C-alpha positions as YAML, in Angstrom:
chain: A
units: angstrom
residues:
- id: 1
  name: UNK
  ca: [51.55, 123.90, 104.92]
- id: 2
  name: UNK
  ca: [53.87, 120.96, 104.28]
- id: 3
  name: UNK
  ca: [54.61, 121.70, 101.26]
- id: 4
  name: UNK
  ca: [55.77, 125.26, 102.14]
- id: 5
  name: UNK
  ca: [57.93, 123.56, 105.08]
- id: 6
  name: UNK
  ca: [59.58, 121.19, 102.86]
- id: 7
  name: UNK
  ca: [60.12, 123.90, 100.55]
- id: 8
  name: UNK
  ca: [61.73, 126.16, 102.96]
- id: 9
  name: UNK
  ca: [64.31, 122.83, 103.80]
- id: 10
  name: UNK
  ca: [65.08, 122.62, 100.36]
- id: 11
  name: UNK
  ca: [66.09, 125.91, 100.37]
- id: 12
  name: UNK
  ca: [68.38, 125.72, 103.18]
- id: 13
  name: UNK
  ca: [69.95, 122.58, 102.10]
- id: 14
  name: UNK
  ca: [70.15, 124.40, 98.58]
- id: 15
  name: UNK
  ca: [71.94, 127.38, 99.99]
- id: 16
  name: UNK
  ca: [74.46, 125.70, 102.67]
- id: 17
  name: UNK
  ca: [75.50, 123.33, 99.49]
- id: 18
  name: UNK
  ca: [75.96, 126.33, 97.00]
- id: 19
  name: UNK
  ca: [77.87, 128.07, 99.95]
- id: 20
  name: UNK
  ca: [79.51, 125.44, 100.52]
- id: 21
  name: UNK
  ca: [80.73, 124.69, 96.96]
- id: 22
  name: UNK
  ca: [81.93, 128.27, 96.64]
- id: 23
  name: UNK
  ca: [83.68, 128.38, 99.55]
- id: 24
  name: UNK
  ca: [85.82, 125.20, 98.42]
- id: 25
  name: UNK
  ca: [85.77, 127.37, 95.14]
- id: 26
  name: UNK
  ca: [87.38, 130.30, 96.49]
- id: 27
  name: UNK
  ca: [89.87, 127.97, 98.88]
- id: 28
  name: UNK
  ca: [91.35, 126.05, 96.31]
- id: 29
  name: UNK
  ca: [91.75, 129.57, 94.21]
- id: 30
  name: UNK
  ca: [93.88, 130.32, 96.81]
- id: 31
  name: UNK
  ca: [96.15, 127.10, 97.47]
- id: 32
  name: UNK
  ca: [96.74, 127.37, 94.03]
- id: 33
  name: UNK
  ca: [97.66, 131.29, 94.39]
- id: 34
  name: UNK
  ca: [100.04, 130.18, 96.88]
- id: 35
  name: UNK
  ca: [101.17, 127.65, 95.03]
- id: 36
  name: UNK
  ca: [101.87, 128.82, 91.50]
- id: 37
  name: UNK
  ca: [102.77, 132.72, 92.47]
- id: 38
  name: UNK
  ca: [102.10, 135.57, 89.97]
- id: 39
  name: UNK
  ca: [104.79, 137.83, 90.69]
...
């Protein structure tokens, strides 16, 4: 049963890092939108 509990935190901390990281991802895709414009 503890092994399944730590599991299931390693999970979470897993998932709120990759989120995390792809959310920074996606903001600095933006700044640098703004930044450098297309048009």
């Amino acid at each position: 049963m503890l092994m399944v509990i730590a599991g299931f935190m390693l999970g979470v901390v897993c998932g709120t890092v990759l989120v995390g990281f792809m959310v920074g991802r996606s903001r600095n895709a933006e700044e640098d939108a703004v930044r450098y414009p297309t048009y």
